[in-house]
Amino acid sequence: MQRPCRITFVFISLFLVSSYGEKTGNKVTNYNIGAIIDVDSRIGKEEKAALEFAVQSFNNDVSNNHKLSLYIQNSRRNPLLAATAAKKLIEEQEVIAIIGLETSEEAALVADIGSRARVPVLSFAAPALITPSRWPFLVTMANGDSEQMKCIAATISSFNWKRVVVIYEDDAFGGDSGKLALLSEPLSDVGSEIEYRLVLPPFSSVSNPNEVVQDELIKLFNVQSRVYIVLQSSLPMTVHLFEKAKKIGLIGRDSAWITTNTISNYFDSFNSSVISSMQGILGIKTYYDEGTNLYKTFYPQFRRTFRDENPEEDNFQPSVNALRAYDSIRIIKQAMDSDENSPDLLLKNILSSNFTGLSGEIHFQQRKLSHDPILRIVNVIGKSYNELDFWLPGTGFSKNNGYVGYISADFTGTVIWPDGSKRVPKGWVMPTNKKPMIIGVPARTAFEKFVKVEDGKHPGQKNYDGFCIELFYKVVNVLEYVLIYQFDPHNGTYDELVHKVYNKSNPDFRGPWNNQIGTVFWFTFSSIFFAHREKIYSNLTKVVVVVWLFVALILTSSYTASLTSMLTVQRLEPTVTDIEWLKRSNVKIGCDGDSFVRTYLEDVLKFKSYNIENVSSEYKYEGEFKSNHIAAAFLELPYGRVFLNHYCKKFTTTAPTYTFGGLGFIFQKGSPVARDFSRAILKLSEDGTLMSLEQKWFAPSPECSANVTEESKTDSLSIHSFWGLFIISVATSTVCLLLFLAYSLKRYWNHEEENNAGILPLVDENVWNKAMRLAKYIYNGKVCVRGEVSAAPRVPDIYKWSSPTWDYDRSSSHISMENYEVKSQAESEIGIQLQAHN
């Protein structure tokens, strides 16, 4: 049952009607200002004290030609009471403006009344959707929630939480003021989602809030996520919410709580008993500068006024709403600084405000504050809170409140969590002895090397073994915490087992690898298969080239044939290589009926269901093939490898291979245990444990232990197969080289004897010079001889000696005597250049 609607009027006489200014002698005009706030709440008391101080300061200024009268009405955060109060203020008190309104529902109703009466309304809260055409006289001093929701999503991402629970108090119109939609999008952008929404009824509509709140919170024990975001809640509902959550154990180990500024802005207003129930939570607060001269002037007077009126309170720190209340009076004061104060002109002047107030920059655009404020992320500790990080709109996290300095995409502050530790909560329900994690194990498997379930010695006892089971034990041992679990055998298909996990349908299938290997040894192979075209003049060289071409021919022919059979190893040729042939031939195929393979064969590859046989054990495949009951079998890749490790001489695989995600452990989407398992498996892979398990469970049979069989080794090609060719080639090249050197030396010495006859030997002729002349002769066809006594040297018989590098035609050549040059006998050596002319 709802409480009866009662309106409480609080009249503040802080003005002098029709009085004259003390200095100017001009007549002072009085204006009435209305304020609609929840006077019974702590926030309302702060707003009342700030408004009174602002009006008093304004009226005490003797330079003003206007005086203000403030009329405060208590709305108790009830939209209907607020609307009634607004109507009375306009009709009976003839107020020129209305200030206050702490909820969006109040703002919407009062804005409607004010717009019809052409009275500006300055609201501390904003409706979910501001429509200037509907409420032309509504001006909101609240900031939008977009940046705040981005800040919350970034915080969620920093701690790698994938699922969250959203809690909010329902407003009078059955909504969340649009905050839920604003939060969903940034959460989705960081890969997180809202798992559950807990909607609390409006506080004014419940007669026993303690019981109602507790009944609602108990529902959260059936939700996996332990990350709670409180979007909006009235102060009395907030008190009951956190007290009950603390009492029933929702605020504690492995849980995290985040509150928006609709709650966090009031941290300064909560007493010690309320703060004690909020230990460890994170809050988003609107930042304001406490170091300005204006704040230093305001705070002592506010503290004195608030303490005198509320002696029962133990915290005198003003909230941002108190600062906005003070700034709203200043807005109206500046808007009235003109001779004419019609409603339209007053609204125009209000919207033209541009100054720095206690709450920050005051400038309106589209009838709301034009800038997004800097946000503070605070951590409730002890009797107060610690500042951790700042959120700069459009930028991200920062260690200071300015845009110069350390900027980070992730949350960097150190949090003291609800359990009193600095360890980041899992944000997920962790298993306990009373409620262990149930691990579903397939009880019937075609390949027992992976998972095997047998009956134990005692009734109901099960023994679990296999590669996957042992790997699970290894993973659990390397986790940084104790995982309480219990195996549960499952007699059914894998699809049914996955549905039990309730993963809701986003399997991460990976596409096939398309790694292409380039031909990096192209030049090497081209030198084998292509002979370089060069003119060959020496018969010995021709012999060497012929041998090499013969070797190249044999190598080319051999490797061409070998590549057809994959180079070196004899392989079993599959009797079936085409899936389309299997379907056209209407033959039967085999598969593991409990896996997804059968469904894939039917739905994707379009095999007829009556042609698909379920094979329950790996040991039955051989019999099915021998009896020609099946023509081919489709196995998952790990199963196929195990099968071929035992039957490598009888069966083989054929393309194509369809790549899927593979085998693995399945957890609910967003479970932190899944992330920990992935890290643990990676660690086991790095330290070699995983490979040891594979060798233990999947070792090939003795006849398949080697890479190739003995028969394959005998018939395969390798470098040893061509040792005879290589010996012949090397021997031929060596013999030809020796013959060439011997023949060249003989011709050289014969020439030396003929051309040096009668020449006195030189004393300084040494072995080095002789060797150089010999080398030049062999390489260039140039011969260096010692000088002669006669004036004209003898013409050597060029038909009797030559160099292999010369190319001439004997029949058409002649010797030009003019090409010979006789040098002085005093020279130690004479160089003779022989040329052949066509």
PDB file of C-alpha atoms in Angstrom, residues 20 28 72 81 83 121 204 256 269 294 348 362 459 473 482 522 575 581 617 628 707 741:
ATOM      1  CA  TYR A  20      15.528  50.313  -0.976  1.00  0.00           C
ATOM      2  CA  VAL A  28      14.951  46.519  -4.744  1.00  0.00           C
ATOM      3  CA  ILE A  72      11.413  24.614  -0.324  1.00  0.00           C
ATOM      4  CA  LEU A  81       4.270  14.698  -4.808  1.00  0.00           C
ATOM      5  CA  ALA A  83       4.310  17.404  -9.549  1.00  0.00           C
ATOM      6  CA  VAL A 121      13.025  24.223 -14.285  1.00  0.00           C
ATOM      7  CA  SER A 204       8.133   4.237  -1.922  1.00  0.00           C
ATOM      8  CA  ALA A 256      33.038  -7.398  -6.973  1.00  0.00           C
ATOM      9  CA  SER A 269      26.938  11.653   2.822  1.00  0.00           C
ATOM     10  CA  LEU A 294      35.328  29.514  -4.280  1.00  0.00           C
ATOM     11  CA  LYS A 348      17.492  32.566 -22.612  1.00  0.00           C
ATOM     12  CA  ILE A 362      28.603  25.647 -16.264  1.00  0.00           C
ATOM     13  CA  PRO A 459      28.587 -50.107  -5.946  1.00  0.00           C
ATOM     14  CA  TYR A 473      44.667 -33.966 -13.172  1.00  0.00           C
ATOM     15  CA  VAL A 482      42.243 -25.510  -5.073  1.00  0.00           C
ATOM     16  CA  TRP A 522      64.629 -22.760 -57.037  1.00  0.00           C
ATOM     17  CA  THR A 575      40.779 -47.472 -52.347  1.00  0.00           C
ATOM     18  CA  TRP A 581      32.134 -41.155 -55.387  1.00  0.00           C
ATOM     19  CA  SER A 617      34.785 -48.980 -30.651  1.00  0.00           C
ATOM     20  CA  ASN A 628      33.208 -54.844 -46.622  1.00  0.00           C
ATOM     21  CA  ASN A 707      58.804 -43.675 -39.555  1.00  0.00           C
ATOM     22  CA  LEU A 741      97.610 -30.428 -67.182  1.00  0.00           C
TER      23      LEU A 741
END
